[in-house]
Every structure is written in C-alpha cells, then in structure tokens.
Amino acid sequence: MLRISYNKLWKMLIDKNMNKQDLKNATGISSASIAKLGKGENITTDILLKICEALDCRLEDIMESIK
C-alpha cells in the first residue's frame, strides 16, 4: 500500500533554517494542518500549494509516495 511522506518538506525546512512555526507564518496554514503533515496524514492540495508557493518549490520537492 502506498502512502505519502513529507520527509522532503522537513529536510527543506532545515536547509532553509526554518521550523514548523516559520512555515505556519509563511503560509497562513493552521497548526492542525502542520500536525497532520507531521503525522503523514492526508492534507488538501490547497495547503500543499500554499507551502510550495511560500517555499518557491514544486509538489515533488516536498512530498513523495512510499510503500
């Protein structure tokens, strides 16, 4: 069964010297959404696109499907 991993997002935040609070401030997404990302839970594409816009990246830069 495939699932989504956001490890690429966390690595990118480290590279950009950002933490989850910085991500929340830059994107305007809720703490609950950040928590869902941290747990690898489902998140809307709107939120993913906000993250990509704030970090100037593409979807494949912040997430991947894993078995």
XYZ file of C-alpha atoms in Angstrom:
67
model
C 0.000 0.000 0.000
C 1.344 3.425 -0.952
C 1.387 6.343 1.433
C 2.630 9.911 1.302
C 5.799 11.011 3.077
C 6.568 14.662 3.802
C 10.192 13.999 4.820
C 11.350 16.106 1.869
C 9.439 19.056 3.340
C 11.126 18.711 6.734
C 14.551 18.447 5.090
C 13.805 21.568 3.038
C 12.821 23.487 6.183
C 16.120 22.505 7.797
C 18.022 23.621 4.682
C 16.174 26.958 4.768
C 16.808 27.296 8.521
C 13.054 27.265 9.201
C 10.908 25.487 11.778
C 7.232 24.498 11.748
C 6.194 27.838 13.258
C 8.051 29.679 10.472
C 6.229 27.507 7.921
C 2.901 28.295 9.572
C 3.644 32.035 9.496
C 4.870 31.988 5.889
C 1.865 30.043 4.582
C -1.005 31.000 6.873
C -1.950 27.343 7.350
C -3.277 26.125 10.683
C -1.446 24.335 13.481
C -3.766 21.376 12.864
C -2.562 21.161 9.248
C 1.078 21.298 10.377
C 0.312 18.480 12.838
C -1.283 16.392 10.062
C 1.819 16.894 7.916
C 3.976 15.795 10.845
C 1.969 12.586 11.156
C 1.936 11.939 7.406
C -1.852 12.263 7.317
C -3.998 13.435 4.410
C -3.876 17.146 3.661
C -5.670 19.158 0.986
C -3.928 20.136 -2.214
C -4.718 23.790 -1.388
C -2.451 23.565 1.644
C 0.283 21.786 -0.311
C 0.163 24.508 -2.969
C 0.385 27.248 -0.310
C 3.522 25.557 1.035
C 5.017 25.311 -2.465
C 4.260 28.969 -3.124
C 5.816 30.085 0.187
C 8.925 27.925 -0.263
C 9.209 28.529 -4.023
C 9.202 24.835 -4.871
C 7.126 22.144 -6.564
C 4.973 19.389 -5.044
C 7.567 16.716 -5.748
C 10.096 18.767 -3.753
C 8.095 18.420 -0.513
C 6.403 15.027 -0.762
C 6.825 11.540 -2.156
C 4.895 8.291 -2.256
C 6.448 5.367 -0.413
C 5.490 1.728 0.107
